[in-house]
Amino acid sequence: MQVILRGCSFMGQPTLLITAYAKAPQNTSMYENYKYAGMVLEIHKESHIIINAEFTFLTTLAQDFFKRMIVGFDFSKDIDSLIENIKTDFLAPSQQSVIVALKIAHQRYKDSLEERNKNSRG
């Protein structure tokens, strides 16, 4: 019997998940349904590239649009350019909540990188 492990190794997954949430703006459908703008990012551990993403948007179009905007971004880098793209191209009431959640996710990722680097040094 042959066992095939897809997408994982003995050292763990080649990717990690980062989640982040920010309060949704009141009087919006996002607030009424979720209360928070949330995102889940799958990031490749070696390249730091966002390879998949999900968001708490109500429409598939908004989810797909934002996913195209963020997948492929190197999350180890400064996110100012990504935030500027969101400000100019994502014109929705939840824009600021999405930016806050993205900043939280980015800080969480930077903290995890520091921890991994510290642990790998001994």
PDB file of C-alpha atoms in Angstrom:
ATOM      1  CA  MET A   1       0.000   0.000   0.000  1.00  0.00           C
ATOM      2  CA  GLN A   2       1.350   3.380  -1.022  1.00  0.00           C
ATOM      3  CA  VAL A   3       0.487   6.527   0.955  1.00  0.00           C
ATOM      4  CA  ILE A   4       0.725   9.826  -0.870  1.00  0.00           C
ATOM      5  CA  LEU A   5       0.867  13.004   1.163  1.00  0.00           C
ATOM      6  CA  ARG A   6      -0.251  16.000  -0.879  1.00  0.00           C
ATOM      7  CA  GLY A   7       0.795  19.468   0.146  1.00  0.00           C
ATOM      8  CA  CYS A   8       2.585  18.483   3.327  1.00  0.00           C
ATOM      9  CA  SER A   9       5.911  17.226   4.528  1.00  0.00           C
ATOM     10  CA  PHE A  10       7.228  15.756   7.714  1.00  0.00           C
ATOM     11  CA  MET A  11       8.193  19.270   8.815  1.00  0.00           C
ATOM     12  CA  GLY A  12       4.620  20.526   8.459  1.00  0.00           C
ATOM     13  CA  GLN A  13       2.683  22.296   5.760  1.00  0.00           C
ATOM     14  CA  PRO A  14       4.541  24.365   3.144  1.00  0.00           C
ATOM     15  CA  THR A  15       1.969  27.090   3.785  1.00  0.00           C
ATOM     16  CA  LEU A  16       0.356  28.739   6.770  1.00  0.00           C
ATOM     17  CA  LEU A  17      -2.965  30.427   7.415  1.00  0.00           C
ATOM     18  CA  ILE A  18      -3.305  33.902   8.870  1.00  0.00           C
ATOM     19  CA  THR A  19      -6.681  35.251   9.937  1.00  0.00           C
ATOM     20  CA  ALA A  20      -7.610  38.786  10.872  1.00  0.00           C
ATOM     21  CA  TYR A  21     -10.787  40.711  11.624  1.00  0.00           C
ATOM     22  CA  ALA A  22     -11.853  44.318  11.976  1.00  0.00           C
ATOM     23  CA  LYS A  23     -15.231  45.767  12.894  1.00  0.00           C
ATOM     24  CA  ALA A  24     -17.440  46.292   9.851  1.00  0.00           C
ATOM     25  CA  PRO A  25     -18.995  49.716   9.332  1.00  0.00           C
ATOM     26  CA  GLN A  26     -22.478  50.022  10.800  1.00  0.00           C
ATOM     27  CA  ASN A  27     -25.503  50.249   8.513  1.00  0.00           C
ATOM     28  CA  THR A  28     -23.871  48.003   5.910  1.00  0.00           C
ATOM     29  CA  SER A  29     -24.869  44.522   4.850  1.00  0.00           C
ATOM     30  CA  MET A  30     -21.483  43.261   6.065  1.00  0.00           C
ATOM     31  CA  TYR A  31     -22.215  44.578   9.540  1.00  0.00           C
ATOM     32  CA  GLU A  32     -25.747  43.203   9.549  1.00  0.00           C
ATOM     33  CA  ASN A  33     -24.560  39.731   8.506  1.00  0.00           C
ATOM     34  CA  TYR A  34     -21.108  39.360  10.059  1.00  0.00           C
ATOM     35  CA  LYS A  35     -20.372  42.363  12.309  1.00  0.00           C
ATOM     36  CA  TYR A  36     -16.718  42.061  11.181  1.00  0.00           C
ATOM     37  CA  ALA A  37     -14.652  42.215   8.036  1.00  0.00           C
ATOM     38  CA  GLY A  38     -12.624  39.052   8.094  1.00  0.00           C
ATOM     39  CA  MET A  39      -9.923  37.560   5.949  1.00  0.00           C
ATOM     40  CA  VAL A  40      -8.055  34.292   5.805  1.00  0.00           C
ATOM     41  CA  LEU A  41      -4.773  34.290   3.904  1.00  0.00           C
ATOM     42  CA  GLU A  42      -2.780  31.224   2.878  1.00  0.00           C
ATOM     43  CA  ILE A  43       0.879  32.152   2.562  1.00  0.00           C
ATOM     44  CA  HIS A  44       3.776  30.074   1.246  1.00  0.00           C
ATOM     45  CA  LYS A  45       6.345  29.869   4.055  1.00  0.00           C
ATOM     46  CA  GLU A  46       9.464  30.123   1.883  1.00  0.00           C
ATOM     47  CA  SER A  47       8.409  32.645  -0.765  1.00  0.00           C
ATOM     48  CA  HIS A  48       6.024  34.615   1.508  1.00  0.00           C
ATOM     49  CA  ILE A  49       3.610  34.861  -1.420  1.00  0.00           C
ATOM     50  CA  ILE A  50      -0.128  34.921  -0.701  1.00  0.00           C
ATOM     51  CA  ILE A  51      -1.391  31.916  -2.655  1.00  0.00           C
ATOM     52  CA  ASN A  52      -5.038  31.911  -1.592  1.00  0.00           C
ATOM     53  CA  ALA A  53      -7.441  34.181   0.246  1.00  0.00           C
ATOM     54  CA  GLU A  54     -11.015  34.310   1.509  1.00  0.00           C
ATOM     55  CA  PHE A  55     -13.023  37.239   2.792  1.00  0.00           C
ATOM     56  CA  THR A  56     -16.332  37.866   4.545  1.00  0.00           C
ATOM     57  CA  PHE A  57     -17.855  39.731   1.608  1.00  0.00           C
ATOM     58  CA  LEU A  58     -21.468  38.994   0.783  1.00  0.00           C
ATOM     59  CA  THR A  59     -21.060  38.796  -2.981  1.00  0.00           C
ATOM     60  CA  THR A  60     -18.936  36.399  -4.959  1.00  0.00           C
ATOM     61  CA  LEU A  61     -17.863  39.276  -7.196  1.00  0.00           C
ATOM     62  CA  ALA A  62     -16.396  41.227  -4.261  1.00  0.00           C
ATOM     63  CA  GLN A  63     -14.681  38.090  -2.956  1.00  0.00           C
ATOM     64  CA  ASP A  64     -13.194  37.297  -6.375  1.00  0.00           C
ATOM     65  CA  PHE A  65     -12.134  40.902  -7.007  1.00  0.00           C
ATOM     66  CA  PHE A  66     -10.328  41.233  -3.708  1.00  0.00           C
ATOM     67  CA  LYS A  67      -8.759  37.795  -4.100  1.00  0.00           C
ATOM     68  CA  ARG A  68      -7.302  38.817  -7.478  1.00  0.00           C
ATOM     69  CA  MET A  69      -6.009  41.996  -5.879  1.00  0.00           C
ATOM     70  CA  ILE A  70      -4.128  40.224  -3.087  1.00  0.00           C
ATOM     71  CA  VAL A  71      -3.058  36.772  -4.355  1.00  0.00           C
ATOM     72  CA  GLY A  72       0.534  36.866  -5.572  1.00  0.00           C
ATOM     73  CA  PHE A  73       1.598  39.607  -3.151  1.00  0.00           C
ATOM     74  CA  ASP A  74       4.798  39.024  -1.144  1.00  0.00           C
ATOM     75  CA  PHE A  75       3.519  39.415   2.422  1.00  0.00           C
ATOM     76  CA  SER A  76       7.039  39.769   3.861  1.00  0.00           C
ATOM     77  CA  LYS A  77       7.293  43.166   2.135  1.00  0.00           C
ATOM     78  CA  ASP A  78       5.802  46.516   3.054  1.00  0.00           C
ATOM     79  CA  ILE A  79       2.057  46.567   2.294  1.00  0.00           C
ATOM     80  CA  ASP A  80       1.706  50.297   1.529  1.00  0.00           C
ATOM     81  CA  SER A  81       1.344  49.673  -2.224  1.00  0.00           C
ATOM     82  CA  LEU A  82      -1.330  47.064  -1.583  1.00  0.00           C
ATOM     83  CA  ILE A  83      -3.189  49.471   0.701  1.00  0.00           C
ATOM     84  CA  GLU A  84      -3.018  52.174  -1.990  1.00  0.00           C
ATOM     85  CA  ASN A  85      -4.488  49.722  -4.507  1.00  0.00           C
ATOM     86  CA  ILE A  86      -7.321  48.990  -2.097  1.00  0.00           C
ATOM     87  CA  LYS A  87      -7.957  52.712  -1.604  1.00  0.00           C
ATOM     88  CA  THR A  88      -8.110  53.409  -5.336  1.00  0.00           C
ATOM     89  CA  ASP A  89      -9.724  50.213  -6.654  1.00  0.00           C
ATOM     90  CA  PHE A  90     -11.931  48.865  -3.843  1.00  0.00           C
ATOM     91  CA  LEU A  91     -14.537  51.579  -3.384  1.00  0.00           C
ATOM     92  CA  ALA A  92     -16.858  50.062  -0.809  1.00  0.00           C
ATOM     93  CA  PRO A  93     -18.126  51.101   2.636  1.00  0.00           C
ATOM     94  CA  SER A  94     -16.023  48.302   4.142  1.00  0.00           C
ATOM     95  CA  GLN A  95     -12.786  49.619   2.613  1.00  0.00           C
ATOM     96  CA  GLN A  96     -11.294  50.888   5.884  1.00  0.00           C
ATOM     97  CA  SER A  97     -12.279  47.718   7.758  1.00  0.00           C
ATOM     98  CA  VAL A  98     -10.552  45.624   5.098  1.00  0.00           C
ATOM     99  CA  ILE A  99      -7.414  47.766   5.398  1.00  0.00           C
ATOM    100  CA  VAL A 100      -7.393  47.408   9.194  1.00  0.00           C
ATOM    101  CA  ALA A 101      -7.809  43.626   8.946  1.00  0.00           C
ATOM    102  CA  LEU A 102      -5.029  43.488   6.350  1.00  0.00           C
ATOM    103  CA  LYS A 103      -2.692  45.465   8.632  1.00  0.00           C
ATOM    104  CA  ILE A 104      -3.496  43.099  11.518  1.00  0.00           C
ATOM    105  CA  ALA A 105      -2.806  40.062   9.314  1.00  0.00           C
ATOM    106  CA  HIS A 106       0.463  41.594   8.109  1.00  0.00           C
ATOM    107  CA  GLN A 107       1.647  42.326  11.652  1.00  0.00           C
ATOM    108  CA  ARG A 108       0.698  38.808  12.722  1.00  0.00           C
ATOM    109  CA  TYR A 109       2.714  37.413   9.793  1.00  0.00           C
ATOM    110  CA  LYS A 110       5.752  39.593  10.568  1.00  0.00           C
ATOM    111  CA  ASP A 111       5.596  38.447  14.207  1.00  0.00           C
ATOM    112  CA  SER A 112       5.479  34.799  13.092  1.00  0.00           C
ATOM    113  CA  LEU A 113       8.512  35.351  10.837  1.00  0.00           C
ATOM    114  CA  GLU A 114      10.475  36.840  13.724  1.00  0.00           C
ATOM    115  CA  GLU A 115       9.507  33.895  15.936  1.00  0.00           C
ATOM    116  CA  ARG A 116      10.490  31.330  13.285  1.00  0.00           C
ATOM    117  CA  ASN A 117      13.816  33.104  12.694  1.00  0.00           C
ATOM    118  CA  LYS A 118      14.486  33.221  16.435  1.00  0.00           C
ATOM    119  CA  ASN A 119      13.679  29.508  16.812  1.00  0.00           C
ATOM    120  CA  SER A 120      15.825  28.504  13.846  1.00  0.00           C
ATOM    121  CA  ARG A 121      18.863  30.280  15.338  1.00  0.00           C
ATOM    122  CA  GLY A 122      18.687  28.234  18.477  1.00  0.00           C
TER     123      GLY A 122
END
